[in-house]
Tab-separated table of C-alpha atoms in Angstrom:
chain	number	residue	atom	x	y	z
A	218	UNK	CA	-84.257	204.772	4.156
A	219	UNK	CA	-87.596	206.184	3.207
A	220	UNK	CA	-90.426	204.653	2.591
A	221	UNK	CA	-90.903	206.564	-0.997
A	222	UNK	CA	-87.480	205.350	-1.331
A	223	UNK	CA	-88.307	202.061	-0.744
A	224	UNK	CA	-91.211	202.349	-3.124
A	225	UNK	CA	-89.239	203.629	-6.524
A	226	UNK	CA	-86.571	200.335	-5.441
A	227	UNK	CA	-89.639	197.565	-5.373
A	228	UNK	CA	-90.662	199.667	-8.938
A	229	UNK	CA	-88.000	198.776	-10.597
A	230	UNK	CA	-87.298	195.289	-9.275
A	231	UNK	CA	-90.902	194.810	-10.499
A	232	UNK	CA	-89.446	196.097	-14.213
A	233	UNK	CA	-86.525	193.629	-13.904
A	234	UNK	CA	-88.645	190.973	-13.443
A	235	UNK	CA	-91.365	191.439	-16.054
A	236	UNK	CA	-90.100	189.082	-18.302
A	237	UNK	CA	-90.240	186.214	-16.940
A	238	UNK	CA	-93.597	184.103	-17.441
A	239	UNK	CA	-96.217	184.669	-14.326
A	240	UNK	CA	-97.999	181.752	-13.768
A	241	UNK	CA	-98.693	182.963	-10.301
A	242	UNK	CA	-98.606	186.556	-9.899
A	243	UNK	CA	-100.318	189.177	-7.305
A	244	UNK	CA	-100.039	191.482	-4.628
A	245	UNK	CA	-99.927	189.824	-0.654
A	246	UNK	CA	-99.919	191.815	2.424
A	247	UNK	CA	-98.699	190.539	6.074
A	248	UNK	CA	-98.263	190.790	9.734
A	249	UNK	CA	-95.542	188.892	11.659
A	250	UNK	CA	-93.869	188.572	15.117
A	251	UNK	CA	-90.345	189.744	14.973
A	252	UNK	CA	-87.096	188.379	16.684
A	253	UNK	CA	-83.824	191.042	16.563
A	254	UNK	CA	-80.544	190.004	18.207
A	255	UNK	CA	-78.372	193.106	18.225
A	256	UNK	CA	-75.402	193.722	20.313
A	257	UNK	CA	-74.299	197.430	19.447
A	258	UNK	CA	-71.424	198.245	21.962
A	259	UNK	CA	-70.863	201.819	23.519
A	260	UNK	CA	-72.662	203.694	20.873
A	261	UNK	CA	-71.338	207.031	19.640
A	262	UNK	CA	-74.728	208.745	20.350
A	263	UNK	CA	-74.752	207.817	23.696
A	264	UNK	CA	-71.544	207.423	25.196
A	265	UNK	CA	-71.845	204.151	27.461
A	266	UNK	CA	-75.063	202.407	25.700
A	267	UNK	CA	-75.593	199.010	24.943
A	268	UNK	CA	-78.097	197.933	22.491
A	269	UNK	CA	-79.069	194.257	22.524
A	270	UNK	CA	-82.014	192.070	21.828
A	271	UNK	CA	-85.599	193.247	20.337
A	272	UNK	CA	-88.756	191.660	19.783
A	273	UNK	CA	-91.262	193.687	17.854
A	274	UNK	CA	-94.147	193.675	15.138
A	275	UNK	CA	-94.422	194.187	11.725
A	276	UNK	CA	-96.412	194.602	8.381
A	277	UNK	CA	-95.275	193.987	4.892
A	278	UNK	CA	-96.531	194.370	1.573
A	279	UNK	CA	-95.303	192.074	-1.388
A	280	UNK	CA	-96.037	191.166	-4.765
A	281	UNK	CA	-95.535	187.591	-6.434
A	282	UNK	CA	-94.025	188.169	-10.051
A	283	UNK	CA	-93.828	184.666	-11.448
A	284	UNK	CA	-93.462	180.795	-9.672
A	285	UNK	CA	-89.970	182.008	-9.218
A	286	UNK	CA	-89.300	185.910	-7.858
A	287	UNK	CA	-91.273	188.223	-5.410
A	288	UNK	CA	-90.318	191.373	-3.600
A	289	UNK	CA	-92.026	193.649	-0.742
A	290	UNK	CA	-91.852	196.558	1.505
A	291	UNK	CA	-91.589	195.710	5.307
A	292	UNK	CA	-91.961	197.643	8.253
A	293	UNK	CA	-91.216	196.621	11.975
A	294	UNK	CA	-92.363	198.476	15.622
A	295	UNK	CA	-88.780	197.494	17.316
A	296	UNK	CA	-88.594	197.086	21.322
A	297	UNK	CA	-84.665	197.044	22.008
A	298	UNK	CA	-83.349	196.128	25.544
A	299	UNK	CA	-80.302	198.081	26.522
A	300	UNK	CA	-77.689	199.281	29.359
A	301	UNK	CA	-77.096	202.230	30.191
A	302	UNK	CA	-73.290	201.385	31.595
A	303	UNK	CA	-72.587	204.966	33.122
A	304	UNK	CA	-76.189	205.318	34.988
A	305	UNK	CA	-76.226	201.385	35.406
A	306	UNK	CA	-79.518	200.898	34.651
A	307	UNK	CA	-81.661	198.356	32.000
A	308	UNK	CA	-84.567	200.058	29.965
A	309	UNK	CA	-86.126	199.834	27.006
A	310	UNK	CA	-85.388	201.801	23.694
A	311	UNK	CA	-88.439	201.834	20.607
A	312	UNK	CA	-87.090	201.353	17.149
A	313	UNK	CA	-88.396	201.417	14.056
A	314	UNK	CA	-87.154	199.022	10.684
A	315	UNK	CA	-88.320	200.086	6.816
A	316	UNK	CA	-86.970	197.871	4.248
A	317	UNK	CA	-87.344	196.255	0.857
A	318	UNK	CA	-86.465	192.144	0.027
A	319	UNK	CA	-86.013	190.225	-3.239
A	320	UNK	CA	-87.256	186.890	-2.819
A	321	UNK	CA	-85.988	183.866	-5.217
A	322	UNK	CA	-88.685	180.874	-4.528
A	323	UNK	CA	-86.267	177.259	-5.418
A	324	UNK	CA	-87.765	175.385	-7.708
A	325	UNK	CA	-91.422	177.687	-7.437
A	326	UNK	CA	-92.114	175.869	-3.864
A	327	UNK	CA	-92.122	176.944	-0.622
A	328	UNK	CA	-88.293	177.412	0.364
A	329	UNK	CA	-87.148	180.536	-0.623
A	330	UNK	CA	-84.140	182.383	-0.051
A	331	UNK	CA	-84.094	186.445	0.029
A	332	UNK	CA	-81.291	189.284	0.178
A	333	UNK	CA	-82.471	192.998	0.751
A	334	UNK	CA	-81.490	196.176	2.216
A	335	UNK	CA	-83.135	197.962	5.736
A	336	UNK	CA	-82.801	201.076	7.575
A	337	UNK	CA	-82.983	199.946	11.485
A	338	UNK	CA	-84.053	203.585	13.890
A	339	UNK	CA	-82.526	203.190	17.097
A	340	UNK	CA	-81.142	206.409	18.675
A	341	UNK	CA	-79.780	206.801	15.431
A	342	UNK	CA	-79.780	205.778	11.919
A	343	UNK	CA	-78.009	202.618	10.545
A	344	UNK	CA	-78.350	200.816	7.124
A	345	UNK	CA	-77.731	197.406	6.670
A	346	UNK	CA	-77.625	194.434	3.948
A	347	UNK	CA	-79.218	191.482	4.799
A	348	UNK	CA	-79.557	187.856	3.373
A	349	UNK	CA	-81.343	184.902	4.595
A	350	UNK	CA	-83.885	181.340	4.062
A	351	UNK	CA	-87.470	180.958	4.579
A	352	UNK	CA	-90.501	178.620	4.486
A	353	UNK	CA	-94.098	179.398	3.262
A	354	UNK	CA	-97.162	177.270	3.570
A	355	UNK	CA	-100.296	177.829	2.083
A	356	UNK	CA	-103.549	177.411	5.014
A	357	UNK	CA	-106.080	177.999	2.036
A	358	UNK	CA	-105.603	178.868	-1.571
A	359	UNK	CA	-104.833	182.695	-0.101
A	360	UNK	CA	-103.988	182.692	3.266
A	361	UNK	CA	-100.479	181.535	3.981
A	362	UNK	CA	-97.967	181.534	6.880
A	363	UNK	CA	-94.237	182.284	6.845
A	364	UNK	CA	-90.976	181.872	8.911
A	365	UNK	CA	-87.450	182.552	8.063
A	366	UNK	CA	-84.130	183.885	9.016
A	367	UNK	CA	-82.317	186.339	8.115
A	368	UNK	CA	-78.243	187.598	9.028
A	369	UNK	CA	-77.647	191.967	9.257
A	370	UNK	CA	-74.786	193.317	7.794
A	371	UNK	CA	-73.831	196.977	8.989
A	372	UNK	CA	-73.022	199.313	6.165
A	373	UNK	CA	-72.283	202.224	8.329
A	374	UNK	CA	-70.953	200.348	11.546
A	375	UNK	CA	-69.585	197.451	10.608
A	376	UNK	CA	-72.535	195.606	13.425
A	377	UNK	CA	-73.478	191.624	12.693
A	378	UNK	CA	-76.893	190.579	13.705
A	379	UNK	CA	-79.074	188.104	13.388
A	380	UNK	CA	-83.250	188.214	13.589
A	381	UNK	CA	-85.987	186.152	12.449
A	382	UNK	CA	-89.524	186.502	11.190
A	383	UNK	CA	-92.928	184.504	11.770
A	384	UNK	CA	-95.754	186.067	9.839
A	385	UNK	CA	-99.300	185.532	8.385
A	386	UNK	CA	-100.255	186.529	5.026
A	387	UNK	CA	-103.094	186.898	2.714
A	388	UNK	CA	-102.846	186.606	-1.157
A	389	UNK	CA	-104.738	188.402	-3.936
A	390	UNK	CA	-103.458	186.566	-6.829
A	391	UNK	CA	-104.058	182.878	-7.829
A	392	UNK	CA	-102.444	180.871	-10.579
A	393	UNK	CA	-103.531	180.779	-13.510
A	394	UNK	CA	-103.971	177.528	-15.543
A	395	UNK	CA	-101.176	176.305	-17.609
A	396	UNK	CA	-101.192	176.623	-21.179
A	397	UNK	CA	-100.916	173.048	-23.119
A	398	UNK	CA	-101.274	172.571	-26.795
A	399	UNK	CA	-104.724	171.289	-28.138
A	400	UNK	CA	-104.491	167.703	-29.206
A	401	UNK	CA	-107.034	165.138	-30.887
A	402	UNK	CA	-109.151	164.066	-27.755
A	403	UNK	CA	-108.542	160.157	-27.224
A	404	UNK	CA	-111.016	157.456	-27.360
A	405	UNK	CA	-113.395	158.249	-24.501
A	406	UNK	CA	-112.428	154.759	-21.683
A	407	UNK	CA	-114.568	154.127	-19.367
A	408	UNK	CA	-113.080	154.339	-16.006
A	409	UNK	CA	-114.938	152.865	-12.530
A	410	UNK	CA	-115.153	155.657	-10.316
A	411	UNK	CA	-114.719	154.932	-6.483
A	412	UNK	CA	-117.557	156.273	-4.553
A	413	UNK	CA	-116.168	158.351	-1.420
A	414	UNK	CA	-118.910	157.586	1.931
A	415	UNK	CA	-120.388	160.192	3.510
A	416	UNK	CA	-118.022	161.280	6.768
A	417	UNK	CA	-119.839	164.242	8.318
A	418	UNK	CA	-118.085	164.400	11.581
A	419	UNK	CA	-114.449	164.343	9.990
A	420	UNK	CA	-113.281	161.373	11.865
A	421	UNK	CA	-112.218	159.406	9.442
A	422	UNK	CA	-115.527	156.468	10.032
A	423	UNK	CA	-117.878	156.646	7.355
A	424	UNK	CA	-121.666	157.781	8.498
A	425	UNK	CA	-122.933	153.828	8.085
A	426	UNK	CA	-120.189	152.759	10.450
A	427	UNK	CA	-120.532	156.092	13.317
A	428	UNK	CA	-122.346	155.148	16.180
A	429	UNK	CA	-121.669	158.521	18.030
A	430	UNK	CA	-122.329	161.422	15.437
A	431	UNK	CA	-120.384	164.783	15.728
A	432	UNK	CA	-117.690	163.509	17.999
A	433	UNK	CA	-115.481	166.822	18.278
A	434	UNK	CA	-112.394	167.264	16.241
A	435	UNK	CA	-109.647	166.934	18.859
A	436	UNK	CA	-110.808	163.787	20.332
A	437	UNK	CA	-109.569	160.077	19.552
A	438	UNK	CA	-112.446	157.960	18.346
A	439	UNK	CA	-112.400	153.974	18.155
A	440	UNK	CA	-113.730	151.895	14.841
A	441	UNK	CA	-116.969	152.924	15.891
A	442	UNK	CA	-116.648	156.848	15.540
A	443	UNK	CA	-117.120	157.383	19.184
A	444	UNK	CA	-114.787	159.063	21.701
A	445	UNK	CA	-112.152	157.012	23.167
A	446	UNK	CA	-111.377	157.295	26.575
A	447	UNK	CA	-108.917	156.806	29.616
A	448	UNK	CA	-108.494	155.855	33.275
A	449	UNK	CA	-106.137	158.417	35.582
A	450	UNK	CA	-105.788	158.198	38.755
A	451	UNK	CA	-106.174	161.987	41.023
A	452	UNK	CA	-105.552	162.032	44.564
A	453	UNK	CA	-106.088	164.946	47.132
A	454	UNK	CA	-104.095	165.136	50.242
A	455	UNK	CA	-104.585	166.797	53.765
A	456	UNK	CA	-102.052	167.535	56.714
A	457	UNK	CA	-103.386	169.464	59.952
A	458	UNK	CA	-101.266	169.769	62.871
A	459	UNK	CA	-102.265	170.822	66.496
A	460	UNK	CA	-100.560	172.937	69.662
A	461	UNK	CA	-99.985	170.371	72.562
A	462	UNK	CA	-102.853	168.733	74.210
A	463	UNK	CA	-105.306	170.353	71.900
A	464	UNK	CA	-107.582	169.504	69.381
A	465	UNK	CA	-108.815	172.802	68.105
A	466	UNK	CA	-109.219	172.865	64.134
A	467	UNK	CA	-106.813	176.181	63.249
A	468	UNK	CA	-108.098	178.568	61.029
A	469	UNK	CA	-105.234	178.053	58.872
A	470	UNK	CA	-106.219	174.961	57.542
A	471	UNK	CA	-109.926	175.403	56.533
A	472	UNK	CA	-109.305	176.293	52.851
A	473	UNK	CA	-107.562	172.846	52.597
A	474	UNK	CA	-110.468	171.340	54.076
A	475	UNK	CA	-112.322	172.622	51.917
A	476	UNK	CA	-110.586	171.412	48.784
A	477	UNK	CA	-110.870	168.117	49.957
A	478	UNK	CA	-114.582	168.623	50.413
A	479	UNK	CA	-114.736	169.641	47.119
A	480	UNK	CA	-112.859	166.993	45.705
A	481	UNK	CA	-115.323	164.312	47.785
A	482	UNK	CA	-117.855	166.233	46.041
A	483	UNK	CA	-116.574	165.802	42.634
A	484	UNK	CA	-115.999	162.507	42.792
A	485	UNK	CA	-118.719	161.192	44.984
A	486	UNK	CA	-117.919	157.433	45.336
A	487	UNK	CA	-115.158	157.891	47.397
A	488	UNK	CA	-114.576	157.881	50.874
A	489	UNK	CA	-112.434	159.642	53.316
A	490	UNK	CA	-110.090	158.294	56.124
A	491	UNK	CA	-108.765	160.654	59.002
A	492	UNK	CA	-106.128	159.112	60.899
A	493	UNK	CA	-105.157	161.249	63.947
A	494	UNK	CA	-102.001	161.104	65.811
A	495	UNK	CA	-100.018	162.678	68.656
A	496	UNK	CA	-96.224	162.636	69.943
A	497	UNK	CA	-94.894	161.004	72.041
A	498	UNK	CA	-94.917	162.826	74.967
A	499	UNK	CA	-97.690	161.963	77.909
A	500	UNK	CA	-99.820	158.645	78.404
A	501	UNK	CA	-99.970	156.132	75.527
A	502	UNK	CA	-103.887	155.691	76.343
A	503	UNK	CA	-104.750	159.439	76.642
A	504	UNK	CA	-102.868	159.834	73.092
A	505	UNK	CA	-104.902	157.674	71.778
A	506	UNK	CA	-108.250	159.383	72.869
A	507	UNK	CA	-106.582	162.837	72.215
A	508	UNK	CA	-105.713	162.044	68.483
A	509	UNK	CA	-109.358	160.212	67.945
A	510	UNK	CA	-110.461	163.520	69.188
A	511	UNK	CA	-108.301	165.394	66.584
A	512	UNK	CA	-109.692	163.409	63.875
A	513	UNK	CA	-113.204	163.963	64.982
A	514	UNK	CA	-112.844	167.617	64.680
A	515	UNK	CA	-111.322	167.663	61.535
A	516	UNK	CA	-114.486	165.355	60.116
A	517	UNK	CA	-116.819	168.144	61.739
A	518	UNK	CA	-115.171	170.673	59.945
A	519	UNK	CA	-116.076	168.426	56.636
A	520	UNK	CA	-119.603	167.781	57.694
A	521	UNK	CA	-119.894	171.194	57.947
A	522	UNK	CA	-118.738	171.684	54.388
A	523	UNK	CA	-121.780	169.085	53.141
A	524	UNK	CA	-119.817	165.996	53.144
A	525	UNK	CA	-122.258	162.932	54.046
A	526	UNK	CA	-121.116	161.177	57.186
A	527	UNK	CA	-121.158	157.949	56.379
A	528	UNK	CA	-118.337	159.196	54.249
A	529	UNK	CA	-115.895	160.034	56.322
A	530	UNK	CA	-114.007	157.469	58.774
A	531	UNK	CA	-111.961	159.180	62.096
A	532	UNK	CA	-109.284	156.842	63.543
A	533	UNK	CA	-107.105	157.895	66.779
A	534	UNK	CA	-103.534	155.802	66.499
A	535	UNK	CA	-101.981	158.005	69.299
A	536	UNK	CA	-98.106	157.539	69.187
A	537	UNK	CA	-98.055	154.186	67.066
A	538	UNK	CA	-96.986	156.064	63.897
A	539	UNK	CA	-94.664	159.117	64.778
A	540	UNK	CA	-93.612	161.274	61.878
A	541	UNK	CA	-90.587	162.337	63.888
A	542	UNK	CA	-89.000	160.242	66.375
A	543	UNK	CA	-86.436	162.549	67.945
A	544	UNK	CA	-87.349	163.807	71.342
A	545	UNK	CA	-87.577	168.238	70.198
A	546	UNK	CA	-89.872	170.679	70.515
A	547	UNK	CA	-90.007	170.354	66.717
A	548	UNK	CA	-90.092	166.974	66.436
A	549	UNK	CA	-93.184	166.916	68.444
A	550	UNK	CA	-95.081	169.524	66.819
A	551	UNK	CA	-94.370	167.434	63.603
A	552	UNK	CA	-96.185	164.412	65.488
A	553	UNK	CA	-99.816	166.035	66.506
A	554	UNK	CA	-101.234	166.279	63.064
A	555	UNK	CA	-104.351	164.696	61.680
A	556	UNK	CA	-103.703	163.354	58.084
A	557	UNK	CA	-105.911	161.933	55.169
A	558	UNK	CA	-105.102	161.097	51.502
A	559	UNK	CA	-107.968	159.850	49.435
A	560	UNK	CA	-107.585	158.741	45.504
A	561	UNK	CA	-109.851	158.341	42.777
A	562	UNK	CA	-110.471	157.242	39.102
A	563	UNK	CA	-111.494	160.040	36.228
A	564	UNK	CA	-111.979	158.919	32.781
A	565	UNK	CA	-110.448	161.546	30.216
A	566	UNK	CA	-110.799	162.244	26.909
A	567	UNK	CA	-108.187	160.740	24.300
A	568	UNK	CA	-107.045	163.559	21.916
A	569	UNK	CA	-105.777	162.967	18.741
């Protein structure tokens, strides 16, 4: 369908509806996400083609007549994936969607349910009738956001489909104020008006009870207006692991000595413990100097990164604490590692 098509239709749905009473009337115009579920089987165009899902963008332009009955124009970019079955390959097909809605508001609130008519653009063209529910909520007293649903009827295919909208709109009209018949003004009462205190932060303590002014929106604040906080533990790990009989520091592991540098940094109360260790294969007491060794090379490598040494502890346990018991290759290589896990406390914001 075309677009001056579509205009002469919203025309004379606008006639139709001139007499009912407009208590909220005006022009809106939108932009929304759109959602298409499509499956169009071996089209006739293209022998072998499936057409399936789309998601897409689109604009719309409406006009509220009365609390009850608007209509618009809409227009949606269309991304369609499909199949080519005889080249066996996936691409993507553009399509393009003009169409007009009638939309019956229940009750002059937000639901609303809608039934219109669209031309959908993909490698060929197909009209369809489509019906469906939707939800709109006013942000401000003219911006407003949308959602709804919608089912596709084929009119030249006989294709069922489903899609759904999410949009954000901006109003020109506003309601005007009811008309009520003028009646002798009653006694004037006096009435004790409540005086509201002064909240400038928005955190729902008055300004006389706010110790911490300006606390930011998202966070949690206690009964004296001031940000509430939280104690979580965070923990860094490290594993480094030798050849036999060697306590060389592999260049494979510096950038995770580095993170833990940088987490000592961060947090710099804390202290670090390397506990080195060896297999099981050679003297008990030369394990035990080799894996001291190991640790001491690792804490080098940390010293080196600006950690303090009083910081750092090195600890050789030899083969007291294998990893791997079994007598491999594998299992051994498991066992000459240097390891260190250090934990901390951060205080975090509460959020709302």
């Amino acid at each position: 369908m075309k677009l001056k098509s579509l205009t002469m239709a919203i025309a004379l749905a606008a006639t139709s509806a001139s007499t009912f009473a407009a208590e909220q009337e005006g022009f809106y115009i939108g932009a929304f996400g759109d959602y298409y579920d499509a499956s169009w089987k071996n089209m006739r165009e293209q022998a072998g083609l499936d057409v399936n899902e789309s998601t897409g963008w689109g604009a719309e332009l409406g006009y509220r007549f009365n609390d009850y009955w608007s209509a618009r124009l809409e227009y949606a970019d269309l991304d369609f994936n499909a199949h080519d079955k005889v080249l066996n390959n996936r691409n993507d097909i553009d399509g393009e969607r003009y169409g007009i809605d009638a939309l019956y508001h229940f009750g002059g609130g937000p639901f609303y349910g809608l039934f219109g008519l669209k031309d959908i653009d993909v490698v060929d063209d197909n009209t369809f009738l489509n019906a469906g529910v939707g939800y709109r909520h006013f942000v401000t007293d003219n911006f407003f956001v949308n959602a709804e649903t919608s089912v596709y009827q084929g009119l030249d295919k006989g294709y069922t489909d489903v899609g759904a909208k999410l949009g954000i709109n901006y109003f020109f009209g506003q309601k005007s104020a009811p008309v009520t018949p003028v009646e002798p003004a009653p006694e004037p009462e006096i009435v004790p008006v409540p005086v509201a205190l002064a909240d400038t932060d928005k955190d729902s303590i008055p300004d006389v009870d706010d110790k911490c002014a300006n606390t930011p929106m998202t966070d949690a604040v206690g009964s004296d207006g001031c940000t509430l906080y939280e104690d979580t533990e965070v923990t860094v790990s490290l594993l480094v692991t030798f050849p036999n009989n060697d306590s060389s520091v592999s260049q494979q592991y510096l950038n995770d000595i580095d993170e833990v540098a940088t987490f000592l940094k961060e947090y710099p109360d804390t202290t670090v413990l390397l506990e080195g260790h060896t297999s099981a294969v050679g003297k008990a007491s030369y394990n035990k100097w080799l894996s001291k060794k190991r640790a001491d090379a690792v804490a080098k490598k940390l010293i080196a990164d600006g950690i303090a040494e009083d910081r750092i502890t090195t600890v050789g346990l030899g083969e007291e604490r294998l990893k791997n018991e079994a007598n491999t290759a594998k299992a051994h290589a498991e066992n000459r590692r240097v390891e260190a896990h250090v934990k901390s406390i951060k205080r975090v914001k509460v959020l709302r």
